GROMACS .gro file of N, CA and C in nm:
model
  369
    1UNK      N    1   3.820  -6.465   9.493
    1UNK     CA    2   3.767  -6.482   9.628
    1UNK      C    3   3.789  -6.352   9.707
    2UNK      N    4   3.664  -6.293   9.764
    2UNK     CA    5   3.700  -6.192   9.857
    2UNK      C    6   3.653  -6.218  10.036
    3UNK      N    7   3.775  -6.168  10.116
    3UNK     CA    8   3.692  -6.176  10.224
    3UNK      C    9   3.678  -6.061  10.309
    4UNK      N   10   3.548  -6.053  10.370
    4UNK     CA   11   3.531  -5.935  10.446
    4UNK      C   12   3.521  -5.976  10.583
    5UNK      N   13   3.579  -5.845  10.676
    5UNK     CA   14   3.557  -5.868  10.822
    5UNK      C   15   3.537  -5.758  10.847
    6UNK      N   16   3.405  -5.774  10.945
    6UNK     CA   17   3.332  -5.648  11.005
    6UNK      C   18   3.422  -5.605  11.120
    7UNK      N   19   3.426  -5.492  11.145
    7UNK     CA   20   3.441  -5.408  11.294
    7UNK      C   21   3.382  -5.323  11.316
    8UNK      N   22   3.420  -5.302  11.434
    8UNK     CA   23   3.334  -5.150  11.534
    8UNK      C   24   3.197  -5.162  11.565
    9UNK      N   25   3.142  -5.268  11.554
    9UNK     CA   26   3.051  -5.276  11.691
    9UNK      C   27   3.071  -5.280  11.839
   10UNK      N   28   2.969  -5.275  11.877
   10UNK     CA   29   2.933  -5.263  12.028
   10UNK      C   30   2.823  -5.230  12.132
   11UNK      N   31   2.866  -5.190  12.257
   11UNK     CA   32   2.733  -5.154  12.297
   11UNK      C   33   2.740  -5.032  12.336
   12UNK      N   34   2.617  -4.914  12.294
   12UNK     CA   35   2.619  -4.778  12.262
   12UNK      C   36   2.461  -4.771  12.345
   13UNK      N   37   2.461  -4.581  12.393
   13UNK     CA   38   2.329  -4.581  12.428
   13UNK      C   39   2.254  -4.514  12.352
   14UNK      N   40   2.119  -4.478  12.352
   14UNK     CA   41   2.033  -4.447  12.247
   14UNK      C   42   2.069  -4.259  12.264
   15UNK      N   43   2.066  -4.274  12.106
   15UNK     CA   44   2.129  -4.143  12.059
   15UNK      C   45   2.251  -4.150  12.049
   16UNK      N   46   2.342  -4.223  12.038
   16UNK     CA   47   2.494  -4.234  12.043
   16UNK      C   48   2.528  -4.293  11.874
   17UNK      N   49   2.652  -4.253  11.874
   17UNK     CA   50   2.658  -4.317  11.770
   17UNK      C   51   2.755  -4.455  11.785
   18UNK      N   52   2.764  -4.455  11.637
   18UNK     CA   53   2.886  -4.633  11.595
   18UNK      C   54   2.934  -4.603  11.454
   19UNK      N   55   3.097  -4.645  11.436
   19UNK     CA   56   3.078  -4.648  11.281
   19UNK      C   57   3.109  -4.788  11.266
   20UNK      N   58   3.086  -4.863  11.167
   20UNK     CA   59   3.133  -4.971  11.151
   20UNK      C   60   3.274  -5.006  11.059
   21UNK      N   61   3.324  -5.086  11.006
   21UNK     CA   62   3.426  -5.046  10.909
   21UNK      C   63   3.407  -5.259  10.844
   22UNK      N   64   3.441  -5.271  10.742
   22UNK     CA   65   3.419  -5.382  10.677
   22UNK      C   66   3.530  -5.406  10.567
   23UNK      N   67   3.644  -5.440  10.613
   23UNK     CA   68   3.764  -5.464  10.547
   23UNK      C   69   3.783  -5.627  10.450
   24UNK      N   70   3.791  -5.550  10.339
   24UNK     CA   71   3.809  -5.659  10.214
   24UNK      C   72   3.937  -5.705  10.197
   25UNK      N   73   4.000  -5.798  10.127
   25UNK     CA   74   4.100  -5.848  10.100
   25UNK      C   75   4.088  -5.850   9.942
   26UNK      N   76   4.223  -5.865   9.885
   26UNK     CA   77   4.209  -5.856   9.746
   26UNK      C   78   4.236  -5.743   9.646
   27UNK      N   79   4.291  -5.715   9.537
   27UNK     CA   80   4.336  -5.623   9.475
   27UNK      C   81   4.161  -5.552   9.397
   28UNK      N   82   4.082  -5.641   9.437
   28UNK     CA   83   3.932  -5.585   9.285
   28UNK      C   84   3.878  -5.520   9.412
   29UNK      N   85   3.870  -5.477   9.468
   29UNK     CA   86   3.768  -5.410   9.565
   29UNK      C   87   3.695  -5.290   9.485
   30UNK      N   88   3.761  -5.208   9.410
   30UNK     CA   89   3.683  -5.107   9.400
   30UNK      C   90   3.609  -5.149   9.255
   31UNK      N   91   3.620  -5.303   9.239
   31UNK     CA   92   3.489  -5.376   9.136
   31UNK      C   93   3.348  -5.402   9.194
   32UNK      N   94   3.400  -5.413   9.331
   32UNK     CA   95   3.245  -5.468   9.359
   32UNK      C   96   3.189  -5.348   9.469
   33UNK      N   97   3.066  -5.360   9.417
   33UNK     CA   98   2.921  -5.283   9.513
   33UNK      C   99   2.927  -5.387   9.658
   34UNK      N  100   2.903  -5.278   9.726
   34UNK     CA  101   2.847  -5.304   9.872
   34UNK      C  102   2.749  -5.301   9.983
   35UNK      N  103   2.719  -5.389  10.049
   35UNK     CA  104   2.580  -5.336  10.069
   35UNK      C  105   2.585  -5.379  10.258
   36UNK      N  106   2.569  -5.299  10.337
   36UNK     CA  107   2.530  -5.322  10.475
   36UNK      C  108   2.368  -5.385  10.500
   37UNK      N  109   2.357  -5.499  10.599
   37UNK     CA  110   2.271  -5.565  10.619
   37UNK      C  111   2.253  -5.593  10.758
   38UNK      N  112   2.128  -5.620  10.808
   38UNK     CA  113   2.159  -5.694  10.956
   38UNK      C  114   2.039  -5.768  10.992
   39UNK      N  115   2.099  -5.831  11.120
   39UNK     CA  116   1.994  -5.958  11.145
   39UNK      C  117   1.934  -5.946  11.287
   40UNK      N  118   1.859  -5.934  11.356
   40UNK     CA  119   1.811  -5.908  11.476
   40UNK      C  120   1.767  -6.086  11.518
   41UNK      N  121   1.789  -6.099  11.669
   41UNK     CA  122   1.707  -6.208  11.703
   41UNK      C  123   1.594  -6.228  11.651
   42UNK      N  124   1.559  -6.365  11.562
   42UNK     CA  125   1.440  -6.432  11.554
   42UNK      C  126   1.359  -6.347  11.418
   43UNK      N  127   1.432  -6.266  11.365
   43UNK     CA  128   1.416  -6.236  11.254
   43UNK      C  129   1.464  -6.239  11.122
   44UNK      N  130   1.439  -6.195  10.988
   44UNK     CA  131   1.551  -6.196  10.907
   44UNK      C  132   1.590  -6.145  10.871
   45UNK      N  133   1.702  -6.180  10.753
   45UNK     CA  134   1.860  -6.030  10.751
   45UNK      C  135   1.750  -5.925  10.652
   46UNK      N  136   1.787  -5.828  10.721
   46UNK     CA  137   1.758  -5.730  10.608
   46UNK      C  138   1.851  -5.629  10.601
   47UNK      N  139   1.762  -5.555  10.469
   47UNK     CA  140   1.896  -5.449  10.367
   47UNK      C  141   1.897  -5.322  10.485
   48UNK      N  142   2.014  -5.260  10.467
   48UNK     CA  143   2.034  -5.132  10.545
   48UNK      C  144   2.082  -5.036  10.478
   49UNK      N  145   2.189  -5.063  10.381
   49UNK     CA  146   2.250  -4.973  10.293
   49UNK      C  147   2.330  -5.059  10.148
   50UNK      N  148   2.333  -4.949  10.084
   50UNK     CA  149   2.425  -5.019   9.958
   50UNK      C  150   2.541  -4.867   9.881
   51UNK      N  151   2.638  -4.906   9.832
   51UNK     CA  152   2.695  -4.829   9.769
   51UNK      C  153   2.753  -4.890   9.630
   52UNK      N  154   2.755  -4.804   9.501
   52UNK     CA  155   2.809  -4.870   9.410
   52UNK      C  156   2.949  -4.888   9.393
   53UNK      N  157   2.988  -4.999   9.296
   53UNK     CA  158   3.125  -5.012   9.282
   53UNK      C  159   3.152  -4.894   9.278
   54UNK      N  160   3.125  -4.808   9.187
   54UNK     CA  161   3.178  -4.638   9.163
   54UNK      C  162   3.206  -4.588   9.269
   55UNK      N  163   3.058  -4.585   9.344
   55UNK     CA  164   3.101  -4.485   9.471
   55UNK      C  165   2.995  -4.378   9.453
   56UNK      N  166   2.936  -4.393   9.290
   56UNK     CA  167   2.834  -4.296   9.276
   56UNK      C  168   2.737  -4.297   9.352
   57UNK      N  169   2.663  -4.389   9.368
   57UNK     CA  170   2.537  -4.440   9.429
   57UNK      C  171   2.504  -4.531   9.519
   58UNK      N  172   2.455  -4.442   9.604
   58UNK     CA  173   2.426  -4.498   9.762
   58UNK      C  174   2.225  -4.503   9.755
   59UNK      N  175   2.187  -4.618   9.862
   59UNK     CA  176   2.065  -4.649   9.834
   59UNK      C  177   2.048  -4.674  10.001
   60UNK      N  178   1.985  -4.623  10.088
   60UNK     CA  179   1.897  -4.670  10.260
   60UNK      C  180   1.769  -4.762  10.247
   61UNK      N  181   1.763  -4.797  10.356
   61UNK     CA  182   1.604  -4.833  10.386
   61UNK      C  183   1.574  -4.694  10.445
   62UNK      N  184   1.407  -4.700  10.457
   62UNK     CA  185   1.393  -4.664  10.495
   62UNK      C  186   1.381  -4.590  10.693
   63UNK      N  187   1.414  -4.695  10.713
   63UNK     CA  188   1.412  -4.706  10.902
   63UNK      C  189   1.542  -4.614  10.926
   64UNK      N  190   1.640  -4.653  10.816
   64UNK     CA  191   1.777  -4.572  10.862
   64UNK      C  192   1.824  -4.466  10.820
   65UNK      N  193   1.764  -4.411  10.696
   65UNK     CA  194   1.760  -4.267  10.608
   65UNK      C  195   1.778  -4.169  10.723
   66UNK      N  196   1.860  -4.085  10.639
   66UNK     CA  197   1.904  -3.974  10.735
   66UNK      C  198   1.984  -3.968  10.896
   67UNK      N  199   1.998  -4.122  10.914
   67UNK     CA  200   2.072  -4.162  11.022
   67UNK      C  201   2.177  -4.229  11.017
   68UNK      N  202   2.222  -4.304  10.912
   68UNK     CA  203   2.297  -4.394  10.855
   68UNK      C  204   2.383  -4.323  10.748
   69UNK      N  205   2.512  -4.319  10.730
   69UNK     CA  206   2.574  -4.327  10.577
   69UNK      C  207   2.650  -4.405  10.551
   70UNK      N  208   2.676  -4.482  10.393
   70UNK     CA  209   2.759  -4.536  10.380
   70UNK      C  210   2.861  -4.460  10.301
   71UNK      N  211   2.970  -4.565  10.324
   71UNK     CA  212   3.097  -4.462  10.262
   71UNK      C  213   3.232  -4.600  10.220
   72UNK      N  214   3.279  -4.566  10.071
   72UNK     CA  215   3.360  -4.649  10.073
   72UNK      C  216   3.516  -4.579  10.050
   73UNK      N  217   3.656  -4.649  10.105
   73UNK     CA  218   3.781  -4.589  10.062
   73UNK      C  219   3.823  -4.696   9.993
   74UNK      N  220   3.820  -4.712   9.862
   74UNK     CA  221   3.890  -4.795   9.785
   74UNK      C  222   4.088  -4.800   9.797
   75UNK      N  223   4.125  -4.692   9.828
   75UNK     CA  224   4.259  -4.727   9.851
   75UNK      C  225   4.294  -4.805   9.991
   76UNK      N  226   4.190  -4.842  10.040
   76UNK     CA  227   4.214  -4.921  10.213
   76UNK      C  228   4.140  -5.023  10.254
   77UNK      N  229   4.036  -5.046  10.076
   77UNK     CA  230   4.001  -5.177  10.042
   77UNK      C  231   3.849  -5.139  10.155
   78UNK      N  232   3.814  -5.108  10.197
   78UNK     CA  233   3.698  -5.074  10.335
   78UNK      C  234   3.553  -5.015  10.290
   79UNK      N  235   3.476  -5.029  10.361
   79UNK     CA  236   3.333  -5.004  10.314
   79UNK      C  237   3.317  -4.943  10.500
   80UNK      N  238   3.265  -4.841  10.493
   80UNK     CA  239   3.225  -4.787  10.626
   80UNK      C  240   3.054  -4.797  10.644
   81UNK      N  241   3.026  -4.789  10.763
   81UNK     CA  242   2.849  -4.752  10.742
   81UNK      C  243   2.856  -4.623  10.929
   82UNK      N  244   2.846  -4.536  10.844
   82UNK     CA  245   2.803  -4.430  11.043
   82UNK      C  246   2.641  -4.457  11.070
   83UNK      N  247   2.693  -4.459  11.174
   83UNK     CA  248   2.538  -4.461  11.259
   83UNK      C  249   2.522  -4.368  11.345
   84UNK      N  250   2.455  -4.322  11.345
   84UNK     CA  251   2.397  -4.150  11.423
   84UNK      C  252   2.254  -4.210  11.473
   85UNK      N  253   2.233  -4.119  11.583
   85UNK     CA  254   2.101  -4.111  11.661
   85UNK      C  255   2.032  -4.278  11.624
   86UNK      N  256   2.129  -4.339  11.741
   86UNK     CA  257   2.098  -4.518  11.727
   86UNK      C  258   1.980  -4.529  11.831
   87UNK      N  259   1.934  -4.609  11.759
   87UNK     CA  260   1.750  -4.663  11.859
   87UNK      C  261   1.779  -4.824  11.912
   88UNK      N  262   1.711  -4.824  11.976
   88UNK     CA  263   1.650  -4.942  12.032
   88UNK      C  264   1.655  -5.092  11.910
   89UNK      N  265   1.550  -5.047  11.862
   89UNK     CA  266   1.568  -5.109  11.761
   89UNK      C  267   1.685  -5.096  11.595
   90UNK      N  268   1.737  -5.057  11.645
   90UNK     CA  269   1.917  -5.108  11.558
   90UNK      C  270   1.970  -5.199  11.606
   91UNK      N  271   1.934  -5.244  11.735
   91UNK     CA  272   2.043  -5.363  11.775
   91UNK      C  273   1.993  -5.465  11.712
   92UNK      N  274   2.141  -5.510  11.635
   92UNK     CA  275   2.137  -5.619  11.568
   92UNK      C  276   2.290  -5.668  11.555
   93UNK      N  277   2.310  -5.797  11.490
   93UNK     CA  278   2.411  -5.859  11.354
   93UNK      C  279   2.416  -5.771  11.252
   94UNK      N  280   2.551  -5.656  11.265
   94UNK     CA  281   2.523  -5.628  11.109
   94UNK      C  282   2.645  -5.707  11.020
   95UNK      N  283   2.582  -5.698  10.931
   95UNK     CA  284   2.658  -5.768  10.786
   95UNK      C  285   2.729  -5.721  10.662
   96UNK      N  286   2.825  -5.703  10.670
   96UNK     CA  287   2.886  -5.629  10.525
   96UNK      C  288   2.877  -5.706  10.357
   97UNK      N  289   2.847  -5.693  10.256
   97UNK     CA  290   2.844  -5.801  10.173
   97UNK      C  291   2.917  -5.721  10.040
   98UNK      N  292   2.926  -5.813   9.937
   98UNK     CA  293   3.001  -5.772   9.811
   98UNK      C  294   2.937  -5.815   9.672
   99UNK      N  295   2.929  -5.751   9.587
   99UNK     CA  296   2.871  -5.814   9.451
   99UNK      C  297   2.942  -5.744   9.391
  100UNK      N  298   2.987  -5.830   9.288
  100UNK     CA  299   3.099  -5.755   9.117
  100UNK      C  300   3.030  -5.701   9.048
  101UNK      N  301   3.033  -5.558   9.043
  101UNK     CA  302   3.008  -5.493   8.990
  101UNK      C  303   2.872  -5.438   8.990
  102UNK      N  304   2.822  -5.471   9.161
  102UNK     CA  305   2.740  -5.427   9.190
  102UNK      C  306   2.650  -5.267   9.185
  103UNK      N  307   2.556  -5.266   9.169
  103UNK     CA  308   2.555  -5.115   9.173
  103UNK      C  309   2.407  -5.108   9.244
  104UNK      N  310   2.305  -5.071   9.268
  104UNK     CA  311   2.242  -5.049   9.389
  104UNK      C  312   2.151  -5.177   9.407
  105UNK      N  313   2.191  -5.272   9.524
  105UNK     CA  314   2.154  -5.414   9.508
  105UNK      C  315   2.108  -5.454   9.679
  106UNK      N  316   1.951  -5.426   9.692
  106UNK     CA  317   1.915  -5.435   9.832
  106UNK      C  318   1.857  -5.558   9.819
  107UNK      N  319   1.848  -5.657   9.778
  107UNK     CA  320   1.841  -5.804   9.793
  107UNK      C  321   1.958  -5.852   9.867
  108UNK      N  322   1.939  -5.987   9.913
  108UNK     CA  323   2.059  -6.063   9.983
  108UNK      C  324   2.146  -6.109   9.831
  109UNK      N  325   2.083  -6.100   9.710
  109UNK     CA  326   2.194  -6.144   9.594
  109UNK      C  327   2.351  -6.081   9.581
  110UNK      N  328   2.444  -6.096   9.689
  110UNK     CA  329   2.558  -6.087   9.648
  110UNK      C  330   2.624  -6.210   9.679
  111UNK      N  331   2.734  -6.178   9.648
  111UNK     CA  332   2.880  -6.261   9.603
  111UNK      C  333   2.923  -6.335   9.740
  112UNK      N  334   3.007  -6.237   9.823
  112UNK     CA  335   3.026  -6.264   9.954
  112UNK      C  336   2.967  -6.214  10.088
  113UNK      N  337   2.985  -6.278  10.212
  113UNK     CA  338   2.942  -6.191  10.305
  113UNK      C  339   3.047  -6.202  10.413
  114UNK      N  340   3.066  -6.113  10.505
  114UNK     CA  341   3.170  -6.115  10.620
  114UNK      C  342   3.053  -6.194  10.734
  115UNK      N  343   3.145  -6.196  10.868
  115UNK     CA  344   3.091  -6.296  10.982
  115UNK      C  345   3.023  -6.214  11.069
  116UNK      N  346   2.961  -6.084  11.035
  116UNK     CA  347   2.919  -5.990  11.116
  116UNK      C  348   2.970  -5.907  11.245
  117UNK      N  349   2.867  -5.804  11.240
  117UNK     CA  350   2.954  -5.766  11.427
  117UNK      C  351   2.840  -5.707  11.509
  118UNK      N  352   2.820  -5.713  11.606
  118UNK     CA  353   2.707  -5.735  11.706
  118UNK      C  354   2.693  -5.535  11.728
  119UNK      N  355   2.601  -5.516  11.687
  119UNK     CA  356   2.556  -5.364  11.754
  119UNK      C  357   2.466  -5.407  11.878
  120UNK      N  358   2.460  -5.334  11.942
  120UNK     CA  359   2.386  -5.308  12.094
  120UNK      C  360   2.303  -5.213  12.099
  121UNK      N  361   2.191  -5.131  12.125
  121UNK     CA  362   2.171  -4.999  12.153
  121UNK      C  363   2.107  -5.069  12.297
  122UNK      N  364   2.117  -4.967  12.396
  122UNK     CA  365   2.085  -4.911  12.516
  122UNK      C  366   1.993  -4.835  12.535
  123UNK      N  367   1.827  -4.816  12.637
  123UNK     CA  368   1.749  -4.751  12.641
  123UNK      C  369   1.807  -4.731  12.812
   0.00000   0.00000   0.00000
């Protein structure tokens, strides 16, 4: 069983940044792939980022390429995602999730998911 809890949201203005941080529990962390997701009012979750168990391989959408990175520290159990030059449309639910032995997995098919954390952007 793993559990994740999101932090570091909030409310930011456009062009500002956020990092998030998504803390796992559990000794297997650096087994499972990770993947950032989010949910906007009245829409549905979608993919934002993924990283592999390794660490080798990182995968964006496209909306967030070049604005977004993910990043994981396996010794602190954590999955990060930065957000640079935030829009309007980023505000959302984002979602941290986990799959064993995941490796670049932009479907909702993982394992676990944390309870999200509310981004804001500001125009």
């Amino acid at each position: 069983q793993v559990q994740l809890v999101e932090s570091g949201g909030g409310l930011v203005q456009v062009g500002g940044s956020l990092r998030l941080s998504c803390a796992a529990s559990g000794r297997t962390f650096s087994r499972y792939g990770m993947g950032w997701f989010r949910q906007a009012p009245g829409k549905e979750r979608e993919f934002v980022a993924t990283i592999s168990w390794s660490g080798s391989s990182t995968y964006y959408a496209d909306s967030v390429k070049g604005r977004f990175t993910i990043s994981r520290d396996n010794a602190k159990n954590t999955v990060y995602l930065q957000m640079n030059s935030l829009k309007p449309e980023d505000t959302a639910v984002y979602y941290c999730a986990a799959k064993l032995w995941g490796t670049v997995v932009v479907t909702t098919h993982y394992d676990y998911w944390g309870q999200g954390t509310q981004v804001t952007v500001s125009s």
